[in-house]
Coordinates of C-alpha atoms and ligand atoms in Angstrom, one line a residue:
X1 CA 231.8 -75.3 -33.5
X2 CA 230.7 -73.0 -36.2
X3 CA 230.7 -69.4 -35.0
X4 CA 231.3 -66.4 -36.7
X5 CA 234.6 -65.5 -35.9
X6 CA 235.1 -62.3 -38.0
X7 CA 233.3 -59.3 -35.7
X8 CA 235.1 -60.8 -32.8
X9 CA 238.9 -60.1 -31.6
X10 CA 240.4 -62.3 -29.0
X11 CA 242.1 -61.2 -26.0
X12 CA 244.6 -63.5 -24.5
X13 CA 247.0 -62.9 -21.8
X14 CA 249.4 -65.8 -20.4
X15 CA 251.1 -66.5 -16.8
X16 CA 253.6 -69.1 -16.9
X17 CA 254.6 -71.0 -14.1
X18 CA 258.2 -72.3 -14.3
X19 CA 259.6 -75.1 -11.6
X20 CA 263.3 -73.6 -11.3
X21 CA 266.1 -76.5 -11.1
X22 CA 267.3 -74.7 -7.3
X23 CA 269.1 -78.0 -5.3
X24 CA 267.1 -76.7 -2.7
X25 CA 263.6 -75.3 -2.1
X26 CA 262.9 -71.1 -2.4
X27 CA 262.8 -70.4 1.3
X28 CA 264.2 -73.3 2.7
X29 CA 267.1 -76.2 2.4
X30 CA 265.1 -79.0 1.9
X31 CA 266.0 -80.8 -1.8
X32 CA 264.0 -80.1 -4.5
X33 CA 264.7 -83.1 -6.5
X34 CA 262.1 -84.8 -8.6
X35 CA 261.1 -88.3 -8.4
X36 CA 262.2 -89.1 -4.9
X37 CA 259.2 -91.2 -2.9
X38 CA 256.6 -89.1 -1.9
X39 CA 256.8 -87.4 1.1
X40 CA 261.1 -87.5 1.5
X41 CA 262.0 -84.0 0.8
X42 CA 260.1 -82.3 3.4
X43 CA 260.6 -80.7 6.6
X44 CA 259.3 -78.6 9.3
X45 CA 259.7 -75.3 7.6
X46 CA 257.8 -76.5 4.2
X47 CA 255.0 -78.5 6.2
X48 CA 254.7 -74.9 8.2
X49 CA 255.4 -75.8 11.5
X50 CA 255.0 -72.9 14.4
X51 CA 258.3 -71.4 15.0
X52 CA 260.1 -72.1 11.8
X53 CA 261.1 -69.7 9.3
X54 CA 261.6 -69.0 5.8
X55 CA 265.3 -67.7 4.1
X56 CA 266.2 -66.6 0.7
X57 CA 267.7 -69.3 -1.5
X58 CA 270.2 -67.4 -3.6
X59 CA 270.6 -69.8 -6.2
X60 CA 266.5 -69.3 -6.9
X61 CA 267.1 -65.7 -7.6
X62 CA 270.2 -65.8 -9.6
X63 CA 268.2 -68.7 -11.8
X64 CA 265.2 -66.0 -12.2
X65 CA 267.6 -62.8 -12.9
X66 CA 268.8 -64.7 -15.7
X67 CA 265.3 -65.1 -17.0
X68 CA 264.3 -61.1 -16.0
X69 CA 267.7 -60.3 -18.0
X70 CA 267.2 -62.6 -21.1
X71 CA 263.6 -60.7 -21.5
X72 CA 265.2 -57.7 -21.2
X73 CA 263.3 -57.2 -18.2
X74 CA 263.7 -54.1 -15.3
X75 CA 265.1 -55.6 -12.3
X76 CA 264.0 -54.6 -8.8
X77 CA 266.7 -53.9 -6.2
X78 CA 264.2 -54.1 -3.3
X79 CA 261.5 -56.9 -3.2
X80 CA 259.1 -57.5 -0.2
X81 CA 257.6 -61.1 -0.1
X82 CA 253.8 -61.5 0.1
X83 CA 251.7 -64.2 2.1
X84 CA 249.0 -65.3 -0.8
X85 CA 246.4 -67.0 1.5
X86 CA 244.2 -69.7 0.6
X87 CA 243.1 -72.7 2.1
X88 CA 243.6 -76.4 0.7
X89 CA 244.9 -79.5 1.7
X90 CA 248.1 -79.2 -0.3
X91 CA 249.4 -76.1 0.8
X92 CA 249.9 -76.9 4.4
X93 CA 251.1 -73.3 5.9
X94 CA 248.3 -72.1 4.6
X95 CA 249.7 -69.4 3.1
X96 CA 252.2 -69.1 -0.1
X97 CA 255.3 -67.1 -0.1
X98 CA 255.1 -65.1 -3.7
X99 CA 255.8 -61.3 -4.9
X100 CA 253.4 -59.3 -5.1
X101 CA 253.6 -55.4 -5.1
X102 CA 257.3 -55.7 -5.8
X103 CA 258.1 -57.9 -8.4
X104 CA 261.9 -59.4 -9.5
X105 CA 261.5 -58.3 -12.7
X106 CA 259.0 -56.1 -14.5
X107 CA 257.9 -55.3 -18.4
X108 CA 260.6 -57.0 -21.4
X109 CA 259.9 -58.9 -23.9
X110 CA 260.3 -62.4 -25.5
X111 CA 260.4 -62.5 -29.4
X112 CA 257.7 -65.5 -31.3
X113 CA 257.9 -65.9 -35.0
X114 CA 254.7 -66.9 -37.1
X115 CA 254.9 -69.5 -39.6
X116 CA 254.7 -67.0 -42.2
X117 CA 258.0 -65.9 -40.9
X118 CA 256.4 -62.4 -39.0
X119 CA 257.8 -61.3 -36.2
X120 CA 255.8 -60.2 -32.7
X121 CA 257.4 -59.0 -29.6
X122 CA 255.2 -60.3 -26.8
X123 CA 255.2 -57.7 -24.0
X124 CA 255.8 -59.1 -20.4
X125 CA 254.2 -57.6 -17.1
X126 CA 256.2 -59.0 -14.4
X127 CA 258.0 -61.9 -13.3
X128 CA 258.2 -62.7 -9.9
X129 CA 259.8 -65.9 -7.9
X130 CA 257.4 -67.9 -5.4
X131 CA 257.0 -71.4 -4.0
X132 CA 254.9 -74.2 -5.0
X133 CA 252.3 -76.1 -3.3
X134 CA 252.6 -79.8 -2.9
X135 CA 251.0 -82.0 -5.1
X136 CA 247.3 -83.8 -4.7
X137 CA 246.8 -87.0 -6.0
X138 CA 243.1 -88.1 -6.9
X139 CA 243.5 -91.1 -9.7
X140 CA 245.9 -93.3 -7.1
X141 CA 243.2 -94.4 -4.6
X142 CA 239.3 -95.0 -5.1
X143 CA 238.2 -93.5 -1.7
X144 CA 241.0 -90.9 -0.5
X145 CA 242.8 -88.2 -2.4
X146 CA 246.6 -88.4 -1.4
X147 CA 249.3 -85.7 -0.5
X148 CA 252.7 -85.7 -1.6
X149 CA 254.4 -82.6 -0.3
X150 CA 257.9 -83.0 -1.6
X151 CA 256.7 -80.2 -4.6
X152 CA 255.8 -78.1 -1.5
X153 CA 258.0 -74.7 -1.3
X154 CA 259.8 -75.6 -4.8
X155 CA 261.2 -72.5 -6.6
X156 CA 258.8 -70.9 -9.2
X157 CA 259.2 -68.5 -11.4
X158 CA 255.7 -67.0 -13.1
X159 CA 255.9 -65.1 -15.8
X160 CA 253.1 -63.0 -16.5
X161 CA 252.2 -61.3 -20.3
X162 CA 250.3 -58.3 -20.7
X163 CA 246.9 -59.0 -22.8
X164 CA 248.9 -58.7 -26.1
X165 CA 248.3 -62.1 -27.4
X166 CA 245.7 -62.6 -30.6
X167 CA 245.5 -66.3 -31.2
X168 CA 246.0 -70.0 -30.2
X169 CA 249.2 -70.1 -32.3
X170 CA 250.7 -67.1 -31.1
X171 CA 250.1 -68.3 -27.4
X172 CA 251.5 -71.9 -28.5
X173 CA 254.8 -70.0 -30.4
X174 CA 255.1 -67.9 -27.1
X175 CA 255.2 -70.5 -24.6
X176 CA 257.7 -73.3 -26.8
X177 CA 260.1 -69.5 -26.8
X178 CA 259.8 -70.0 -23.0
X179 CA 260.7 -73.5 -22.8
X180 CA 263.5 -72.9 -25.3
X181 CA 264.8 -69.6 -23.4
X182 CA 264.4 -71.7 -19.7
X183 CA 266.2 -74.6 -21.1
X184 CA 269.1 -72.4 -22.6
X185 CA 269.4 -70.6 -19.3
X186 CA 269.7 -74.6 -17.5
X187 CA 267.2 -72.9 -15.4
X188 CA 263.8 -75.4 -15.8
X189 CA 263.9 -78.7 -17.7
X190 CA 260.9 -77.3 -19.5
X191 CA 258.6 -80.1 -19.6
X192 CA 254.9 -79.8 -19.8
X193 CA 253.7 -83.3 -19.0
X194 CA 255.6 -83.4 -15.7
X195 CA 254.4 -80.0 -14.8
X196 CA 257.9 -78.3 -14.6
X197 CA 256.5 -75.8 -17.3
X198 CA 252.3 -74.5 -16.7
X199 CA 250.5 -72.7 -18.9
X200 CA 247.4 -70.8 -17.4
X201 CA 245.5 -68.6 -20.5
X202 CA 243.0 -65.6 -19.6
X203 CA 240.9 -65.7 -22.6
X204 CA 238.3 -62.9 -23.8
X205 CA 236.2 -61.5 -26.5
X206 CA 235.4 -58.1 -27.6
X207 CA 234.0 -56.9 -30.7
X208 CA 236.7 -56.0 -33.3
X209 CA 237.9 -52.2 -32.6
X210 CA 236.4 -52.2 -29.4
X211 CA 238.5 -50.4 -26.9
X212 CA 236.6 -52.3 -23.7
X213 CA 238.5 -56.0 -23.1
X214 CA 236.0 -58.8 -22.9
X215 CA 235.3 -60.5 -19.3
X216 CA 238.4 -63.3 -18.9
X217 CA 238.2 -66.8 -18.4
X218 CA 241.2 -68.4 -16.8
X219 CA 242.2 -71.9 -18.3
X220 CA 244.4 -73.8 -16.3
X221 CA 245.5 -77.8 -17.0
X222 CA 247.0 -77.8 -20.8
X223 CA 249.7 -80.1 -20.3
X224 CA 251.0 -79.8 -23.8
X225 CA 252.1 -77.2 -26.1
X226 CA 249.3 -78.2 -28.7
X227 CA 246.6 -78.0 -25.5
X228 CA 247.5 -74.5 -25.2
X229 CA 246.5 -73.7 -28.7
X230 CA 243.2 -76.3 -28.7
X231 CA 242.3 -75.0 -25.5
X232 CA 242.4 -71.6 -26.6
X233 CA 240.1 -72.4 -29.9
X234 CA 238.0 -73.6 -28.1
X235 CA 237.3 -71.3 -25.6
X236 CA 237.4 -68.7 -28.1
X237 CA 234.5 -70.5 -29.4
X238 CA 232.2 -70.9 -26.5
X239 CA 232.7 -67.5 -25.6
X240 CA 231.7 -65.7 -29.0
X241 CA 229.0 -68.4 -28.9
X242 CA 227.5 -67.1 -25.4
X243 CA 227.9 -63.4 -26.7
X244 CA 226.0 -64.8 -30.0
X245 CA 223.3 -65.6 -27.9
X246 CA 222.9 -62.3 -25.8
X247 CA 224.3 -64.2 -22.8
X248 CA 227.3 -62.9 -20.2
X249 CA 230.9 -64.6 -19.9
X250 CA 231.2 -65.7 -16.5
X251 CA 234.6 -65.0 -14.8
X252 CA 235.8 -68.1 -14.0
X253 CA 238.5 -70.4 -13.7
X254 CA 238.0 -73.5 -16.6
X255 CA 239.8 -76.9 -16.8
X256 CA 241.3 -78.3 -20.3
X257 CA 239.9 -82.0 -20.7
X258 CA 242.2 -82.9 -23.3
X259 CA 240.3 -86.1 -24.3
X260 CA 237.7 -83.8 -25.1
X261 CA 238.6 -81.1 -26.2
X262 CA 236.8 -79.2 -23.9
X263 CA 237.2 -76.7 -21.2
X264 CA 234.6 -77.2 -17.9
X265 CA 234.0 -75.1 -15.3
X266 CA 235.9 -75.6 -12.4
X267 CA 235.3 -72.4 -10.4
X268 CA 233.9 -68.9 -10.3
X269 CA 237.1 -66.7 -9.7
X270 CA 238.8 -65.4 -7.0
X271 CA 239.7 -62.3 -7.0
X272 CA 242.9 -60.9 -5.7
X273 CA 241.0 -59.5 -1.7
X274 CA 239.9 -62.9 -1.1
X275 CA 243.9 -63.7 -0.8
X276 CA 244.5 -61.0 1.9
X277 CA 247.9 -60.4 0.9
X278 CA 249.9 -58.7 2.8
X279 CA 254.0 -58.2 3.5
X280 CA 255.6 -61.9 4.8
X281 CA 257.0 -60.7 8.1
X282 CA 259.5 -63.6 8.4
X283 CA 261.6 -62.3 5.5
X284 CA 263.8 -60.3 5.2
X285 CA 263.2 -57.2 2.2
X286 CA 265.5 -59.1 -0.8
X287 CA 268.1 -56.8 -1.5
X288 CA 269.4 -57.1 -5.6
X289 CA 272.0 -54.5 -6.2
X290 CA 274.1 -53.8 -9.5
X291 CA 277.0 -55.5 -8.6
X292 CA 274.6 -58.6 -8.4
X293 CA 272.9 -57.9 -11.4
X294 CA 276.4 -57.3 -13.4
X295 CA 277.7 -60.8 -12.4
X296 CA 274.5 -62.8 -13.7
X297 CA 274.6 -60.2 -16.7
X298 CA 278.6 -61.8 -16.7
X299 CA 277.5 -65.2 -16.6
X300 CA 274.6 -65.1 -19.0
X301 CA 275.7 -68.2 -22.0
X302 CA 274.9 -67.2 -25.4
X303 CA 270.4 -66.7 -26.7
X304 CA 269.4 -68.5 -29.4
X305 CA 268.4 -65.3 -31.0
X306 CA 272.3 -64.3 -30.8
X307 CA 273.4 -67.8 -32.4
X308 CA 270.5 -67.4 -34.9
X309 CA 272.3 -64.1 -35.7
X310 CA 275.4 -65.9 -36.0
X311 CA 274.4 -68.5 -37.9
X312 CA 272.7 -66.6 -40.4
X313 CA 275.6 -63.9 -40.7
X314 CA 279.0 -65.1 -39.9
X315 CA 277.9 -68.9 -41.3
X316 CA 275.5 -67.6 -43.8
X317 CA 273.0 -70.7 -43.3
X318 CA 269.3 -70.2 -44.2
X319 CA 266.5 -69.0 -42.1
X320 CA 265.4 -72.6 -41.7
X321 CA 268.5 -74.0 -41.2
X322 CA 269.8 -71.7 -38.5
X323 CA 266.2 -71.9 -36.7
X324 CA 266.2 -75.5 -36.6
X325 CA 269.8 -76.0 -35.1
X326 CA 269.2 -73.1 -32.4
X327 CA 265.9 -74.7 -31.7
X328 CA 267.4 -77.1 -29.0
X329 CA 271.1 -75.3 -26.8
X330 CA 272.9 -79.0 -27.8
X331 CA 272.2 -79.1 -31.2
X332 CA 273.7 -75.6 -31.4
X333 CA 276.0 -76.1 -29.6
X334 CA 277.2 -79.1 -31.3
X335 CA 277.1 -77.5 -34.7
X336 CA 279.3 -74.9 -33.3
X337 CA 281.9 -77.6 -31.7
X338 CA 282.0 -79.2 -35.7
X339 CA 283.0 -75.8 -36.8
X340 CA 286.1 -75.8 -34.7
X341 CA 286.7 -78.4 -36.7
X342 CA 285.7 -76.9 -40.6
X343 CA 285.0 -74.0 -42.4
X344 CA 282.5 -76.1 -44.4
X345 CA 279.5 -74.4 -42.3
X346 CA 276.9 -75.7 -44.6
X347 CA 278.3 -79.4 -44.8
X348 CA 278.2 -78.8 -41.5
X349 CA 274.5 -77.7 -41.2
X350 CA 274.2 -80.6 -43.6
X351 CA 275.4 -83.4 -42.0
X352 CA 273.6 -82.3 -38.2
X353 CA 270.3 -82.1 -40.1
X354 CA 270.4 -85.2 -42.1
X355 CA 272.5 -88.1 -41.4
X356 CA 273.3 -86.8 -37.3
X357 CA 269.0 -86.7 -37.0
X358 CA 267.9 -89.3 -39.1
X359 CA 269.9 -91.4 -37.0
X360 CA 268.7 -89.7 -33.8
X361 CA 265.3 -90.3 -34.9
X362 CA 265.8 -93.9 -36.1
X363 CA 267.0 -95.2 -32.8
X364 CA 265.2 -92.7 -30.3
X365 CA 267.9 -91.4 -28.9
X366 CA 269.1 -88.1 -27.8
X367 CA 272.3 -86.3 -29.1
X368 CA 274.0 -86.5 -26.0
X369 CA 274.0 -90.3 -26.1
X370 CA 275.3 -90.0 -30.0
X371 CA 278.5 -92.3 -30.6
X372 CA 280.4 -89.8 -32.5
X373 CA 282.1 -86.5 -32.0
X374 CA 281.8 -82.8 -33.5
X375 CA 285.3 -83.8 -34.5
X376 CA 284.4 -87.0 -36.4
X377 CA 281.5 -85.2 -38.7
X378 CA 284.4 -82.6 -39.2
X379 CA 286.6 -85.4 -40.4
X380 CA 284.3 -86.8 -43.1
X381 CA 283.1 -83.5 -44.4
X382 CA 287.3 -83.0 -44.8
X383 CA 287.7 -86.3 -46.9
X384 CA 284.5 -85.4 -48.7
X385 CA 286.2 -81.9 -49.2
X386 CA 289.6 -83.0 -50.0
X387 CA 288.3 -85.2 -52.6
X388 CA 289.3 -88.2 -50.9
X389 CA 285.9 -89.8 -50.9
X390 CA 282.8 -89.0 -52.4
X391 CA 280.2 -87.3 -51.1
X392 CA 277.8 -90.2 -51.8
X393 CA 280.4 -92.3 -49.7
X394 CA 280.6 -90.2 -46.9
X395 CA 277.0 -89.7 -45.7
X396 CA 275.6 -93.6 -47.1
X397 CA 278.9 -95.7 -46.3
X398 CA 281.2 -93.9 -43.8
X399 CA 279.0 -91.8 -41.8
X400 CA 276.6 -95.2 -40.2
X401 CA 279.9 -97.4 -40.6
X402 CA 281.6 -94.8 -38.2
X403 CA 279.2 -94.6 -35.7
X404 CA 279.3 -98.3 -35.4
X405 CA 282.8 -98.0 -35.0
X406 CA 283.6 -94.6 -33.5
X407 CA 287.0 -95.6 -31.8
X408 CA 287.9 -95.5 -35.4
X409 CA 289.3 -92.3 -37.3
X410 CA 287.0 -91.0 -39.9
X411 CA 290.3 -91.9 -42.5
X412 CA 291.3 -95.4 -41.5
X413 CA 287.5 -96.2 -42.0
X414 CA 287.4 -95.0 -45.5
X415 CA 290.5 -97.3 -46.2
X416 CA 289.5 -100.2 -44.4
X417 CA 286.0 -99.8 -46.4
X418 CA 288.2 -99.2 -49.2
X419 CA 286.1 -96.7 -50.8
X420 CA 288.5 -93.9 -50.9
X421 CA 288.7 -92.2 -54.1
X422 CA 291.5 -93.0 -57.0
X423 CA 293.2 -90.4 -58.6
X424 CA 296.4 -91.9 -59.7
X425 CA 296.4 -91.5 -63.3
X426 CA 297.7 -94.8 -64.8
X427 CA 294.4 -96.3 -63.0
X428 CA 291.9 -93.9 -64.4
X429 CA 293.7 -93.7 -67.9
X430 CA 293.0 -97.6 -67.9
X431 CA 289.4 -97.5 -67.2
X432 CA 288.8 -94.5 -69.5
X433 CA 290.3 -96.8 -72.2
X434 CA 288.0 -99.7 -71.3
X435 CA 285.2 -97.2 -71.1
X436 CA 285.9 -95.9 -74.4
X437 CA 286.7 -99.4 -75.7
X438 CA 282.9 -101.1 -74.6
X439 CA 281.2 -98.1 -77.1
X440 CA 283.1 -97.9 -80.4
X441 CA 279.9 -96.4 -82.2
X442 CA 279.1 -94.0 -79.1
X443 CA 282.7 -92.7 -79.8
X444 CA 282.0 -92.0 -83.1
X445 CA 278.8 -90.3 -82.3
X446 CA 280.7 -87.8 -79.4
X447 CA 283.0 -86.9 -81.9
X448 CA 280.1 -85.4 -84.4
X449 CA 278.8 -83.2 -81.8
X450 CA 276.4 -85.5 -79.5
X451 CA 278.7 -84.0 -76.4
X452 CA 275.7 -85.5 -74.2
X453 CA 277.5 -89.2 -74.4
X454 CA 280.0 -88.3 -71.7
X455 CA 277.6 -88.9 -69.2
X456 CA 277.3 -92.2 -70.4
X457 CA 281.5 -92.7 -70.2
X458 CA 281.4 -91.1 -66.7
X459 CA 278.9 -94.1 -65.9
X460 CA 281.0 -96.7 -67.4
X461 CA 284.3 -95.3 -65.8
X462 CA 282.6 -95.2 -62.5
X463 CA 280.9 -98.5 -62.9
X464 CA 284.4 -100.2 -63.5
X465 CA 286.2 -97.8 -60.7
X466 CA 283.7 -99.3 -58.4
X467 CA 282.7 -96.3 -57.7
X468 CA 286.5 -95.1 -56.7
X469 CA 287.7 -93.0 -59.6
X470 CA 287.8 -89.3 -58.5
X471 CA 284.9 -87.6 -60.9
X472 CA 286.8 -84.9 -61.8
X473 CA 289.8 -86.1 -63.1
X474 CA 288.3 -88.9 -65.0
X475 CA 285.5 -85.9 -66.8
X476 CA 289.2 -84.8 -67.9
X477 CA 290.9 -87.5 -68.8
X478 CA 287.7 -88.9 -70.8
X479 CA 287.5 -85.7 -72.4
X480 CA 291.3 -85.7 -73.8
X481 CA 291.1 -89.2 -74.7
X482 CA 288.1 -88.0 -76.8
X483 CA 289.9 -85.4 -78.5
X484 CA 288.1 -82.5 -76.9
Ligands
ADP1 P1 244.0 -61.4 -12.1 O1 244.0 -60.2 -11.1 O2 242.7 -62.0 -12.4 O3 245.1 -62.3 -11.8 P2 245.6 -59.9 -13.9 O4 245.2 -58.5 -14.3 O5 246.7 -60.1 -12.9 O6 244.4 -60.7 -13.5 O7 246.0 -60.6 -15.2 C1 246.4 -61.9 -15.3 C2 246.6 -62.3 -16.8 O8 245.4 -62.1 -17.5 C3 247.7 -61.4 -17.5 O9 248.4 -62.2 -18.3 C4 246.8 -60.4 -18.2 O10 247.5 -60.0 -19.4 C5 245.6 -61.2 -18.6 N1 244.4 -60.4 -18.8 C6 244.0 -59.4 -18.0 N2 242.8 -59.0 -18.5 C7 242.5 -59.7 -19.6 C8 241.3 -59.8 -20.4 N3 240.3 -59.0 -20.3 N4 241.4 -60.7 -21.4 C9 242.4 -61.6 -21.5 N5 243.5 -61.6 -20.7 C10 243.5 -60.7 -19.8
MG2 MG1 247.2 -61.5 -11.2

């Protein structure tokens, strides 16, 4: 769509629902597992029947103080549930039990980096725990939409930004930050296509240095991480294009169709009266005090942004380095289990990023189904570092011949392969002499200054070693038997 983009500035604010891994549902102890056969994990307090009532879950808000603390969030000692009410088929009480006036946690922060390598704090509003509503199924059955109500009464946590948000790749950096910081907290599984991790975007546009935001459209259904950021291009587009033509945004609620690439109207927006909130008078006030918040603070495992700290300072790996390993909690995690093991943080870094994911990524599989053990890389990059074997050796030869064989140690491999390095010095003396011997002219040549034949020794020694001769000693023996 070709609009002019330049007098425009885009106003995007996000609200993040996040499905919390609770065994049980927020206000009830019905499971919240995934997957089970539709309509199983329900019961008469999720379906709303008279007479039944709600009760904290505390596992749901230790799960989102961990979140509130990671942010750097406020925390608030004294939360009253809301009733949110809205009719539809799916929500069967009617009703949804969510936080309104008095949110968990309130204002914090969570850090994105550009490619460009800036560096943008995006402010948070509020996050809050609720309950979902169960799940409507229109694509199953030509003539009925059906219900499954196992979602209904899961834990949520939504996580509201203020409008601070300026493109489609901010908003796509903030929420992969989310899903990173969820799945380093074990709190959410983080994934986007099953709907444990939705992304709603309120999108507007204002002329550049206006000080009056734009009217918002809300987009909900981007399933993906790269729908956030198309959706959000888009919209951006059909908005400046309506103000273009003198026309008004319309506040409304708009779909992603990701086939298209389009966002469609879905409805005109409610607005925050038509909900009638109002205090849930079956629960009691939540009650968080310090002592509460000190032992989650206690329990909180180690932030990405602290290992990439680490990395970068105690380990001295690059930028790129230390952000890809942090990017997933078990590749970090792993890299710091081969360091118990070696000082060598860069062979380390090395091996993880190469041969440990090129083999990951040849054979699908995850790390936690890899063959070998932080201890095993740690053995090779020793042999390597010893110079027992080459370096060659180690990742092409005994790296995939270990994880075929990972009973084996690292050091029994490289003999069995027998590729492990010579250095005894009758052996090399012998092939330097047969070295020397194939190139009687060369030799001549090295010793009137063309010092740029060794190489071509090296390669003979080596070729005769069978690629077993330890470098170093032969570039010194070669050089003494050549008078140097
Ligand atoms: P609502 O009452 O419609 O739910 P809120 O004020 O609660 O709206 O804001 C919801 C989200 O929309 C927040 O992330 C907020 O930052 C964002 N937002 C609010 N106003 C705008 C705007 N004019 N343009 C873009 N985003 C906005
Ligand atoms: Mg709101």
């Amino acid at each position: 769509m070709a609009v002019t983009t330049e007098k425009y500035e885009v106003v995007i604010g996000l609200e993040i629902h996040t499905q919390l891994l609770t065994k049980t549902k927020a206000f009830s102890t019905d499971l919240a597992s995934y997957g089970s056969m539709p309509n199983t994990n329900i019961s008469v307090v999720n379906l709303g029947h008279p007479g039944t009532l709600p009760r904290h879950n505390k596992e749901a808000v230790n799960m989102a103080l961990k979140v509130g603390l990671a942010c750097g969030c406020d925390t608030t000692n004294y939360c009253l549930y809301a009733r949110k009410n809205y009719f539809y088929a799916d929500l069967p009480k009617g009703y949804q039990i969510t936080q309104d006036k008095t949110p968990l946690c309130t204002n914090g922060s969570i850090r994105i980096q550009t490619e460009d390598g800036n560096v943008k704090d995006i402010l948070l509003t509020r996050i809050h725990l609720e309950e979902d509503s169960g799940k409507s199924i229109h694509d199953l059955d030509m003539y009925h939409s059906l219900i499954d109500y196992n979602r209904a009464g899961t834990t949520l946590i939504e996580i509201v930004t203020e409008p601070v948000i300026k493109t489609g790749e901010e908003a796509g950096l903030f929420v992969s930050e989310v899903r990173k910081l969820v799945r380093y907290l074990d709190v959410c599984d983080g994934n986007m296509e099953e709907g444990s991790l939705r992304c709603d975007a309120n999108i507007s546009v204002m002329l550049k240095g206006s000080d009056t935001f734009g009217t918002k459209v809300e987009v909900k259904n981007m399933n993906s991480i790269s729908n956030v950021r198309k959706a959000i291009e888009y919209e951006t587009a059909r908005q400046i294009k309506i103000i273009e033509a003198g026309e008004e945004v319309v506040q409304e609620t708009r779909s992603f169709d990701a086939v298209n690439g389009e966002t469609f109207s879905m409805r005109v927006k409610e607005v925050a009266t038509d909900y009638r909130y109002f205090p849930e008078p079956d629960l009691p006030p939540l009650v968080v005090d310090e002592a509460w918040i000190d032992s989650i603070r206690a329990s909180m495992p180690k932030l990405p942004e602290e290992l990439y700290q680490e990395f970068t300072t105690t380990f001295g790996l690059s930028d790129y380095d230390a952000r890809v390993i942090t990017e997933n909690k078990e590749v970090a995690a792993y890299y710091e289990d081969i360091l118990r093991h070696t000082n060598n943080y860069k062979a380390a870094a090395n091996y993880l990023m190469g041969a440990v994911k090129g083999y990951l990524n040849k054979n699908a599989i995850e790390l936690s189904d890899f063959a070998l053990k932080p201890l095993q890389i740690a053995e090779i990059i020793r042999l390597v570092d010893d110079g027992v074997i080459s370096n060659a050796v180690g990742e092409q030869t005994l790296f995939p011949a270990l994880v075929e064989n990972p009973d084996k140690s690292a050091k029994q491999l490289a003999e069995e392969l027998n590729v492990i390095q010579n250095s005894d010095d009758d052996f090399i003396l012998d092939l330097v002499a047969q070295a020397l011997e194939a190139y009687p002219e060369k030799v001549e040549e090295y010793k009137q200054g063309k010092k740029g034949l060794l190489g071509l020794f090296m390669g003979e020694v080596m070729k005769r070693s069978g690629g077993k001769a330890d470098p170093k000693l032969a570039t010194q023996k070669l050089r003494e038997a050549l008078g140097d």
